mmCIF file of C-alpha atoms and ligand atoms in Angstrom:
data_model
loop_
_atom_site.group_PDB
_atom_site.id
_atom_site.type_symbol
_atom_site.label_atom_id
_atom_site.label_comp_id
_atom_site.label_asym_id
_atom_site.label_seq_id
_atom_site.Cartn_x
_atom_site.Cartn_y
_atom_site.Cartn_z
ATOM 1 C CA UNK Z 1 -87.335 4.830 -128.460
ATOM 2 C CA UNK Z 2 -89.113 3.196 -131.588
ATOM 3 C CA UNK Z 3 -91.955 4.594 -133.154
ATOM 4 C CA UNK Z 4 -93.840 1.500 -131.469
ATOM 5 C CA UNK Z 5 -93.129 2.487 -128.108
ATOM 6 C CA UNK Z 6 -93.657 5.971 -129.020
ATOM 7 C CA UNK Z 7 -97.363 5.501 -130.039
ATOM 8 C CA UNK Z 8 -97.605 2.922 -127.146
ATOM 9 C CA UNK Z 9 -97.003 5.360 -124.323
ATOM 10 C CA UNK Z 10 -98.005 8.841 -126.129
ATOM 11 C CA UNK Z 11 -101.836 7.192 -125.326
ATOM 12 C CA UNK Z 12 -103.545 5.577 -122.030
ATOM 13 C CA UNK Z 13 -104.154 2.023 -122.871
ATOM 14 C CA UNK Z 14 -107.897 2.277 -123.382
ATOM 15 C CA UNK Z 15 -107.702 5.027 -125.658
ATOM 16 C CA UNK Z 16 -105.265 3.084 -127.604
ATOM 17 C CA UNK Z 17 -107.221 0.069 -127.703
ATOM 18 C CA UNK Z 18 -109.969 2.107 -129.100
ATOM 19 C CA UNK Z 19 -107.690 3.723 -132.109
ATOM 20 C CA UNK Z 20 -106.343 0.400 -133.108
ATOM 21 C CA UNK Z 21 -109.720 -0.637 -133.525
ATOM 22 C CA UNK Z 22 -110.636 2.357 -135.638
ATOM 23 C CA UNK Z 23 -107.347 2.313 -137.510
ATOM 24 C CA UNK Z 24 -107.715 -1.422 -138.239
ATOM 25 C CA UNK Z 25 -111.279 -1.639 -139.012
ATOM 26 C CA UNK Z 26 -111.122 1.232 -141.696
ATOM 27 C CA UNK Z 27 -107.381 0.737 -142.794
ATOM 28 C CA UNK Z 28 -106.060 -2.424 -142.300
ATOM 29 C CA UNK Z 29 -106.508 -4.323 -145.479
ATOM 30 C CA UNK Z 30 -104.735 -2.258 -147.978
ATOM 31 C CA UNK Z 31 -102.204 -0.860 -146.995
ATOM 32 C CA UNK Z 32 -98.740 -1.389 -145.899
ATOM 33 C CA UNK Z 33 -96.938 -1.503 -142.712
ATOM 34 C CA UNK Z 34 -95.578 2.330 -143.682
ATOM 35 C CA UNK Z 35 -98.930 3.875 -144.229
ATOM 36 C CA UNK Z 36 -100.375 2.401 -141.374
ATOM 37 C CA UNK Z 37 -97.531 4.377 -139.416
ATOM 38 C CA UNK Z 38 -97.745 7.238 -141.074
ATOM 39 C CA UNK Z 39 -101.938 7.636 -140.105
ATOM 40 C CA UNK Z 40 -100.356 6.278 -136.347
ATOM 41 C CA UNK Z 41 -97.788 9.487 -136.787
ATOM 42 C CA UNK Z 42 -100.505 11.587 -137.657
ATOM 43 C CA UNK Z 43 -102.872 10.617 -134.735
ATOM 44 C CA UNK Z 44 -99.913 11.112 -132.643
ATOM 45 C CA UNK Z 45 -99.773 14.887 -133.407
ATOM 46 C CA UNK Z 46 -103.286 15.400 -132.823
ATOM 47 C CA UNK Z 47 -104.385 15.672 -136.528
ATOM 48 C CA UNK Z 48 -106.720 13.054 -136.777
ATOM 49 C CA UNK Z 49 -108.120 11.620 -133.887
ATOM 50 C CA UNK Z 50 -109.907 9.058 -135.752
ATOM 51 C CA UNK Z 51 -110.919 7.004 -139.217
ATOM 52 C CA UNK Z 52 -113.987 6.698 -140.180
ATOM 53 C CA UNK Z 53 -115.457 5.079 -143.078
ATOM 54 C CA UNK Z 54 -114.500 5.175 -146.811
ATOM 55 C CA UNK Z 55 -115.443 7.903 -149.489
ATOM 56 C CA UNK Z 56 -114.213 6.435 -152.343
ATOM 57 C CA UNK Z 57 -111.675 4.053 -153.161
ATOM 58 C CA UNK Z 58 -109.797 4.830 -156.671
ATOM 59 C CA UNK Z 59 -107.268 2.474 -158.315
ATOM 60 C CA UNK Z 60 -104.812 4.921 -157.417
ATOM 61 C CA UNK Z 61 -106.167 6.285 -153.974
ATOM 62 C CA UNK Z 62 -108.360 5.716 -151.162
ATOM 63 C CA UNK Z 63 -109.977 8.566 -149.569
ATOM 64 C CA UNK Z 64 -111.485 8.434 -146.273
ATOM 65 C CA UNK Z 65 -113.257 10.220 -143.443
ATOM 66 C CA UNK Z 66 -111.924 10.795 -140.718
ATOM 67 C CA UNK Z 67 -112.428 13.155 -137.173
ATOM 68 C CA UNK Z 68 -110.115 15.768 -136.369
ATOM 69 C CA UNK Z 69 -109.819 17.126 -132.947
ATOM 70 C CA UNK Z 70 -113.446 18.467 -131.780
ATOM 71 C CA UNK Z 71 -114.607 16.280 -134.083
ATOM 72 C CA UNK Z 72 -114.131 18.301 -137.336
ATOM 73 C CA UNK Z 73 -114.746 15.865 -140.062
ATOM 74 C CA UNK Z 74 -111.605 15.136 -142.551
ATOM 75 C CA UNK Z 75 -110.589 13.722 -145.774
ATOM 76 C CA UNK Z 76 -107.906 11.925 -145.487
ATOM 77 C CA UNK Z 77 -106.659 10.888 -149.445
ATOM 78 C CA UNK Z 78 -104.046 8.239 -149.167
ATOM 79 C CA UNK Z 79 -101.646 7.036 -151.977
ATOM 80 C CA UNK Z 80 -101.672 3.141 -152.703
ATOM 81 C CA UNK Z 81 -97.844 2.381 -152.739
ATOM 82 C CA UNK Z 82 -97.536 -0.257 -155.021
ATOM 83 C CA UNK Z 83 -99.571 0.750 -158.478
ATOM 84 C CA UNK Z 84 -97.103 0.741 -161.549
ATOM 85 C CA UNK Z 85 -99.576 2.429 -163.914
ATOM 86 C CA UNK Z 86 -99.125 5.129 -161.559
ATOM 87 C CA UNK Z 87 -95.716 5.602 -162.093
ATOM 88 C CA UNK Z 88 -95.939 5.751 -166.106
ATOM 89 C CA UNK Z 89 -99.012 7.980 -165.560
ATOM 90 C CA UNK Z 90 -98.146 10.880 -163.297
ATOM 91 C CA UNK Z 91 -94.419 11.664 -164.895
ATOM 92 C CA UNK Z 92 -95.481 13.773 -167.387
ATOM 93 C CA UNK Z 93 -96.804 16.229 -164.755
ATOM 94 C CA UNK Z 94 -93.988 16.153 -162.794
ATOM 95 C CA UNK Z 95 -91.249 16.098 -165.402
ATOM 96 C CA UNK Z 96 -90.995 19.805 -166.667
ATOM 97 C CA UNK Z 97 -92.319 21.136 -163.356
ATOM 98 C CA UNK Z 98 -90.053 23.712 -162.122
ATOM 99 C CA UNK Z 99 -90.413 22.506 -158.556
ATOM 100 C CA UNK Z 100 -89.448 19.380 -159.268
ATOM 101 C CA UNK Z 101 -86.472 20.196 -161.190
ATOM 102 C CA UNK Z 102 -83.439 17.533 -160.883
ATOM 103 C CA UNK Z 103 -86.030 15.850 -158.567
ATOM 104 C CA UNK Z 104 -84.975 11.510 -159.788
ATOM 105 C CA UNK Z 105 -87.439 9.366 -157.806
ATOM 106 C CA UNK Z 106 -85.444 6.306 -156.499
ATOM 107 C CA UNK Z 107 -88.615 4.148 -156.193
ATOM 108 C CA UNK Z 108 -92.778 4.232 -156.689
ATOM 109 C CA UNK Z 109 -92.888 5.258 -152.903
ATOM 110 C CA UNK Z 110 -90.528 8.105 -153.236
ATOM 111 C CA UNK Z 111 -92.604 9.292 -156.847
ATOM 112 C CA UNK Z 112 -95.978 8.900 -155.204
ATOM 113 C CA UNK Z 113 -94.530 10.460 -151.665
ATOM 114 C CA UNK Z 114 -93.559 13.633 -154.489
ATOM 115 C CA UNK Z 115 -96.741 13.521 -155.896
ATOM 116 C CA UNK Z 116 -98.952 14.065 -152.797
ATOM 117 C CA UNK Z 117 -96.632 16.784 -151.267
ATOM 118 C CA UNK Z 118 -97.591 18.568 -155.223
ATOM 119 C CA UNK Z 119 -100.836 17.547 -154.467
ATOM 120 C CA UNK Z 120 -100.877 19.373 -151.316
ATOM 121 C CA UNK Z 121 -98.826 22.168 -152.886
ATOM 122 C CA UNK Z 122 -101.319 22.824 -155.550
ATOM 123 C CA UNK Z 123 -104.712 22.400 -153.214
ATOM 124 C CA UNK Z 124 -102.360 25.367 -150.787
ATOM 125 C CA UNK Z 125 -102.034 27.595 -153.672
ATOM 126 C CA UNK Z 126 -105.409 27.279 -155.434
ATOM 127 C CA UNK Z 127 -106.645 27.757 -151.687
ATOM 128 C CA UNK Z 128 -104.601 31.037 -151.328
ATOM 129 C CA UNK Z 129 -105.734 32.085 -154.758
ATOM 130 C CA UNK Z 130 -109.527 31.777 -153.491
ATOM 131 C CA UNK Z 131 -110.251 28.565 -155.613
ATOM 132 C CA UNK Z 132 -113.011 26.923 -154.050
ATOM 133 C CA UNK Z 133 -111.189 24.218 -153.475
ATOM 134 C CA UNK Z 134 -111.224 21.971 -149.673
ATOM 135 C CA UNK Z 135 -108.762 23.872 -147.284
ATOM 136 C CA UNK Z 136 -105.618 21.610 -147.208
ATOM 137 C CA UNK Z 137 -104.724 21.036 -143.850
ATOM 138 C CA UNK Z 138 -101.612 18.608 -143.831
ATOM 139 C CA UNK Z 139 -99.714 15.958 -146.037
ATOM 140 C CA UNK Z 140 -97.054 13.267 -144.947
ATOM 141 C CA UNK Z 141 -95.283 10.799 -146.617
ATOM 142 C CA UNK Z 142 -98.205 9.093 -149.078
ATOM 143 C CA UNK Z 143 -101.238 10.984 -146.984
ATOM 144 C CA UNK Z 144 -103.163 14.016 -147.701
ATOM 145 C CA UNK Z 145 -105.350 15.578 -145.026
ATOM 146 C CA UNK Z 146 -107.782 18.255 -145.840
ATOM 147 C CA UNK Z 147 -111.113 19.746 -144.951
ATOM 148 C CA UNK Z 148 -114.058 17.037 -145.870
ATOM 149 C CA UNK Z 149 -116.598 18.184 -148.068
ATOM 150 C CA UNK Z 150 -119.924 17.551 -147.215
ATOM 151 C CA UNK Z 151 -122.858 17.475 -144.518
ATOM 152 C CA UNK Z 152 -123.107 15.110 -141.702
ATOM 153 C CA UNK Z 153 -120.362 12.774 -142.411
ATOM 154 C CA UNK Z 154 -121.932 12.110 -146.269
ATOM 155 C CA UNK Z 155 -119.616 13.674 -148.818
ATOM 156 C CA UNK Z 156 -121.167 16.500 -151.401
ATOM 157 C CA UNK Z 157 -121.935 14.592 -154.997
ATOM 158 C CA UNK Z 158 -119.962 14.787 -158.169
ATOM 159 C CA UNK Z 159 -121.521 16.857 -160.903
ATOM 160 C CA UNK Z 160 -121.458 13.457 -163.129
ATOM 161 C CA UNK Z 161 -123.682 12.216 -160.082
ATOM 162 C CA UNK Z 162 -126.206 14.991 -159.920
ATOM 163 C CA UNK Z 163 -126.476 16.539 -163.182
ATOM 164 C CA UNK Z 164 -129.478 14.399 -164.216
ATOM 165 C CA UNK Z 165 -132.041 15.259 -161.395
ATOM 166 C CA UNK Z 166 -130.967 19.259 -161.408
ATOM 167 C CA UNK Z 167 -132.716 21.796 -164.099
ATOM 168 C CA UNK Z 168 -131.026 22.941 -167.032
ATOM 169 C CA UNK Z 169 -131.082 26.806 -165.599
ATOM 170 C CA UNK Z 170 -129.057 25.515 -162.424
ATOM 171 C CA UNK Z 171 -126.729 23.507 -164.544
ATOM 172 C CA UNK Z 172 -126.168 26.501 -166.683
ATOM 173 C CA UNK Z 173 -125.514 28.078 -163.140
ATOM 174 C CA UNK Z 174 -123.179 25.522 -162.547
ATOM 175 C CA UNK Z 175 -121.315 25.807 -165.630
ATOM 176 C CA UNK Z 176 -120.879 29.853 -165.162
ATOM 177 C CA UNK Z 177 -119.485 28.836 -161.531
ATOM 178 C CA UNK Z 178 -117.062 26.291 -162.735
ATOM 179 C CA UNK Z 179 -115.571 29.303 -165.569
ATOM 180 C CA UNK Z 180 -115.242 31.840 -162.999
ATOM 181 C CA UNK Z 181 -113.035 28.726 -160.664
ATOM 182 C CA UNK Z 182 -111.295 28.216 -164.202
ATOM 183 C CA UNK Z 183 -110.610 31.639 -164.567
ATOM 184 C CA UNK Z 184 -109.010 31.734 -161.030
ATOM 185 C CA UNK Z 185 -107.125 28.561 -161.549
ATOM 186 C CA UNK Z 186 -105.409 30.130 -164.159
ATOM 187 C CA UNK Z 187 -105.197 33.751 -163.758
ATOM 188 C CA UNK Z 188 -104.636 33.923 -160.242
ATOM 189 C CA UNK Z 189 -102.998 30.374 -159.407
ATOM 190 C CA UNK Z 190 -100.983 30.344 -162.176
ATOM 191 C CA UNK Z 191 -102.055 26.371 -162.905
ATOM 192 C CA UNK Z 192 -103.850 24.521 -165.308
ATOM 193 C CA UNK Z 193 -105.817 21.580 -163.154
ATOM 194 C CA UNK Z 194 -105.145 19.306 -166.065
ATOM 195 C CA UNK Z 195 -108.203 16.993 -165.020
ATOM 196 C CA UNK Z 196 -110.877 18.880 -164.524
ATOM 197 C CA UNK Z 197 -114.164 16.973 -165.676
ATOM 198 C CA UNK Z 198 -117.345 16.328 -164.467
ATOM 199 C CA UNK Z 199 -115.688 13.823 -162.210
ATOM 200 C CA UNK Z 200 -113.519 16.339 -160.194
ATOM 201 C CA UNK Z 201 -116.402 19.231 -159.086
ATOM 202 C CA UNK Z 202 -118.608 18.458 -156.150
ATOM 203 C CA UNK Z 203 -121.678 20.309 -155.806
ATOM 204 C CA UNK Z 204 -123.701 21.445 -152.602
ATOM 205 C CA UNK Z 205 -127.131 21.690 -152.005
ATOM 206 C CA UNK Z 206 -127.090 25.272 -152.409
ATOM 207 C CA UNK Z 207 -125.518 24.348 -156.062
ATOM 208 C CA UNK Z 208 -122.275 25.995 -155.710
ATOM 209 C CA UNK Z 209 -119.454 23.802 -156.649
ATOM 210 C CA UNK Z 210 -116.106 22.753 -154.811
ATOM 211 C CA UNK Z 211 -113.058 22.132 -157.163
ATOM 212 C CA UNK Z 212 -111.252 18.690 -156.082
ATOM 213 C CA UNK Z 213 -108.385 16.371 -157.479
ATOM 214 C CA UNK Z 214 -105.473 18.461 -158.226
ATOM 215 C CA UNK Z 215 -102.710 16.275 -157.967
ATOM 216 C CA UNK Z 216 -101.860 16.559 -161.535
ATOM 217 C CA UNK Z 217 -102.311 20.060 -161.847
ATOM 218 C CA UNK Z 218 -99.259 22.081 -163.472
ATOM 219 C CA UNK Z 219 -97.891 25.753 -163.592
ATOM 220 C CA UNK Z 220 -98.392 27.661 -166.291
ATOM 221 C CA UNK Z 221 -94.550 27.774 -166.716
ATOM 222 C CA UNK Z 222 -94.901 23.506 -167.142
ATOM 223 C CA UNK Z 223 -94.028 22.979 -171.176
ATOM 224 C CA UNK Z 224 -97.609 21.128 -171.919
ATOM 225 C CA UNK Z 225 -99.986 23.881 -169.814
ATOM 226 C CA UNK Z 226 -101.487 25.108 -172.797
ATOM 227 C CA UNK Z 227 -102.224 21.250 -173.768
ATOM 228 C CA UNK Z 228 -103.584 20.643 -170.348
ATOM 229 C CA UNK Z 229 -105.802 23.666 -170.661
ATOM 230 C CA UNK Z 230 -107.240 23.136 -174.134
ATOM 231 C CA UNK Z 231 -108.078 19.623 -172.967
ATOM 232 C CA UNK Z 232 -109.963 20.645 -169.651
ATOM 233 C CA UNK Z 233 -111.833 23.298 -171.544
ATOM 234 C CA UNK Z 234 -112.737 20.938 -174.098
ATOM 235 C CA UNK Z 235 -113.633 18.145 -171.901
ATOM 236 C CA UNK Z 236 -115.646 20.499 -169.780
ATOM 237 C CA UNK Z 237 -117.569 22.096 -172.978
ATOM 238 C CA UNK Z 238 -118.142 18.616 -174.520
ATOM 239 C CA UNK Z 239 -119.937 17.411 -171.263
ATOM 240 C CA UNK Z 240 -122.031 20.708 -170.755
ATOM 241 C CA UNK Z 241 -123.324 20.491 -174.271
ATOM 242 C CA UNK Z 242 -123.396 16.600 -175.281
ATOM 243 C CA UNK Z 243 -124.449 15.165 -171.637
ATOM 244 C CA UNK Z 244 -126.185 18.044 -170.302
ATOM 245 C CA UNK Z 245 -127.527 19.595 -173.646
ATOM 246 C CA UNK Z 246 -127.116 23.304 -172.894
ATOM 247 C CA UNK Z 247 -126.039 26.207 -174.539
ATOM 248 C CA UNK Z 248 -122.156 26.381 -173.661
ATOM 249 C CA UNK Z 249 -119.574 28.802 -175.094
ATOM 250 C CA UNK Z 250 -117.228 27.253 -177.704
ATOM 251 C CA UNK Z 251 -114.105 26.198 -175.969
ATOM 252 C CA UNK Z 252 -112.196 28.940 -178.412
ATOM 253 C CA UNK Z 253 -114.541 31.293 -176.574
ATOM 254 C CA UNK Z 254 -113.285 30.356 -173.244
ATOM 255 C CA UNK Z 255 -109.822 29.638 -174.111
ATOM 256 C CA UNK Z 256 -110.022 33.088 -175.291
ATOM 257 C CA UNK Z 257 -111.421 34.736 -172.287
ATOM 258 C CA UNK Z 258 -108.492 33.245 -170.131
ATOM 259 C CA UNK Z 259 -106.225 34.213 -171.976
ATOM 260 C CA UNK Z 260 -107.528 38.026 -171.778
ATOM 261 C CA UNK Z 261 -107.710 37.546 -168.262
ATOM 262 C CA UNK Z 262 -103.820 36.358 -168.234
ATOM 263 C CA UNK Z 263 -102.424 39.017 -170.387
ATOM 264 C CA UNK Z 264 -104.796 41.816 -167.717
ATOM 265 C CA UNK Z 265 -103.051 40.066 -164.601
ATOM 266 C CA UNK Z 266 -99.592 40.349 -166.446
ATOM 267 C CA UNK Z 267 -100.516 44.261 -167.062
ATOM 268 C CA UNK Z 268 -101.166 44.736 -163.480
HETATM 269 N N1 ATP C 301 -112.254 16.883 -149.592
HETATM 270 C C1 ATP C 301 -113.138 15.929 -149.864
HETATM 271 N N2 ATP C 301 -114.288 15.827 -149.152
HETATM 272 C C2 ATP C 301 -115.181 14.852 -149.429
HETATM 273 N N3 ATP C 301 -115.031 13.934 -150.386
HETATM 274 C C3 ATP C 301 -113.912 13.970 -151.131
HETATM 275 C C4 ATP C 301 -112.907 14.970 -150.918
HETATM 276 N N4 ATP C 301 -111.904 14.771 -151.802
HETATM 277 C C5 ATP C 301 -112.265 13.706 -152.537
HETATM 278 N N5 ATP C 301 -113.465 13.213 -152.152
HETATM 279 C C6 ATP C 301 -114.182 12.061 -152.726
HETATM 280 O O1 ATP C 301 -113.236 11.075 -153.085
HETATM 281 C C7 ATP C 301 -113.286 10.823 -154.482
HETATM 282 C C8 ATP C 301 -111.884 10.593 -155.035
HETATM 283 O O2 ATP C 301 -111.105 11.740 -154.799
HETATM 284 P P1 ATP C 301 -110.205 12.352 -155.940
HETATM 285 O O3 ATP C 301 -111.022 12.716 -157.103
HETATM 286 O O4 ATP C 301 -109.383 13.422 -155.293
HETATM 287 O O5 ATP C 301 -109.250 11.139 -156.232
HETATM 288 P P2 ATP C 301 -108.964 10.302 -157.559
HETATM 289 O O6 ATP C 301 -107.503 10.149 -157.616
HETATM 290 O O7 ATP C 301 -109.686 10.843 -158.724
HETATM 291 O O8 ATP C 301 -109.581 8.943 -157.180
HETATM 292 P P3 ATP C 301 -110.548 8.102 -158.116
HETATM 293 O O9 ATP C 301 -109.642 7.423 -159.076
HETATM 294 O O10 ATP C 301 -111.242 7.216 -157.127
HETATM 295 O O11 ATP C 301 -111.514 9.083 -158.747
HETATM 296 C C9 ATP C 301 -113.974 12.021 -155.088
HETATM 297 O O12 ATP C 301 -114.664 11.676 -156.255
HETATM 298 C C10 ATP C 301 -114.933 12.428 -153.993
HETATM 299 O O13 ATP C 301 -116.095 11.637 -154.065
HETATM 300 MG MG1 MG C 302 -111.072 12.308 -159.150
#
């Protein structure tokens, strides 16, 4: 039996009907025949029951909401196939990663199908490590489910989107929050996000912040780490003091707090 006819008889007809519809309406467009199966393949084992609407849409990635069964709300991060940028872009953080040693991608698809299983590696381990990070739930092929962020169906905003109308004590708040996750990613992951900026923490009303985007992120053991941390702590520090305007620590300071933090974990 095809995967057509699988699909076709797994469902009664209306109910079909009725995910075609939601598939098409939300998916259709942009993606290829493959992706489209793979969401099919993933409504067939009861993951997602259905799309919804679109979160944000990324030259790389889409990312979507979507319903799990009893209605738990998703997002559902899906790989475009076809982006050679991509390809130049995300080596570096592959190349040099242990587990992906001897890995040679025949094609885009089989680099970007790589990338979001490491994707979904890294959001499992940060996860484990107590990261406050969305709680992966699955990956296939070039799609990435995991716990949506947010309250009724409207995703939590990006620090760059709130910072403005917040007070600079809860932004200091903020900042101490995103250290301590930093601390974690590092001393307790054992990764360096290697992206994290304004751009990639979500915060909730109750200003505590959710860690997102860590595709790119790389084990300490990965050759550039210590490249990929100095950047994030800069970038971080820069935005705190020159868009914000508060009081941050120098990024030596932090860098140096890590690393106290690495060399205790290696003690114990
Ligand atoms: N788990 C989630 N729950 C709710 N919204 C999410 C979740 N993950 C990502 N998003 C939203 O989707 C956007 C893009 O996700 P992400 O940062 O992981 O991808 P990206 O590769 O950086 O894409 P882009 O290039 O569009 O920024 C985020 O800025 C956020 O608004
Ligand atoms: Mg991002």
């Amino acid at each position: 039996m095809s995967m057509d006819d699988d699909i076709f008889y797994s469902y009664p007809r209306r109910e079909k009907r009725i995910k075609d519809k939601d598939l098409y309406e939300t998916v259709e467009e942009v993606f290829d025949t493959r992706t489209v199966m793979t969401i099919y393949n993933l409504m067939r084992r009861k993951i997602i029951k259905r799309m919804a609407g679109v979160i944000s849409s990324g030259k790389e990635a889409r990312v979507y909401l979507a319903y799990g069964p009893k209605n738990i709300p998703l997002a559902v991060k899906i790989y475009l196939t076809s982006t050679a940028m991509f390809k130049k872009g995300i080596l570096k953080y592959i190349v040099g990663d242990p587990r992906f040693e001897g890995f040679k991608p025949r094609n885009t698809r089989a680099l970007i199908y790589a990338w979001t299983r490491k994707e979904f590696r890294n959001l499992k381990r940060l996860y484990e490590a107590g990261v406050k990070v969305p709680k992966p739930i699955t990956f296939l092929n070039n799609v990435l489910v995991m716990e949506f962020m947010g309250e009724n169906g409207k995703r939590y905003p990006l620090l760059a989107e709130v910072y403005n109308e917040l007070d600079k004590e809860s932004l200091a708040e903020i900042l101490d929050k995103i250290l301590v996750e930093l601390s974690k990613i590092v001393c307790k992951a054992k990764l360096v996000h290697s992206d994290l900026s304004e751009f990639n923490v979500m915060v909730t009303p109750d200003l505590d912040i959710v860690i997102i985007d860590v595709g790119q992120a790389v084990l300490l053991d990965h050759p550039n780490s210590m490249e990929f941390l100095i950047r994030d702590i800069k970038n971080l520090i820069r935005f705190f003091r020159d868009e914000v305007g508060i009081d941050a620590p120098s990024p030596d300071k932090v860098l140096e707090e890590i690393k106290s933090c690495l060399t205790k974990t290696r003690e114990d």
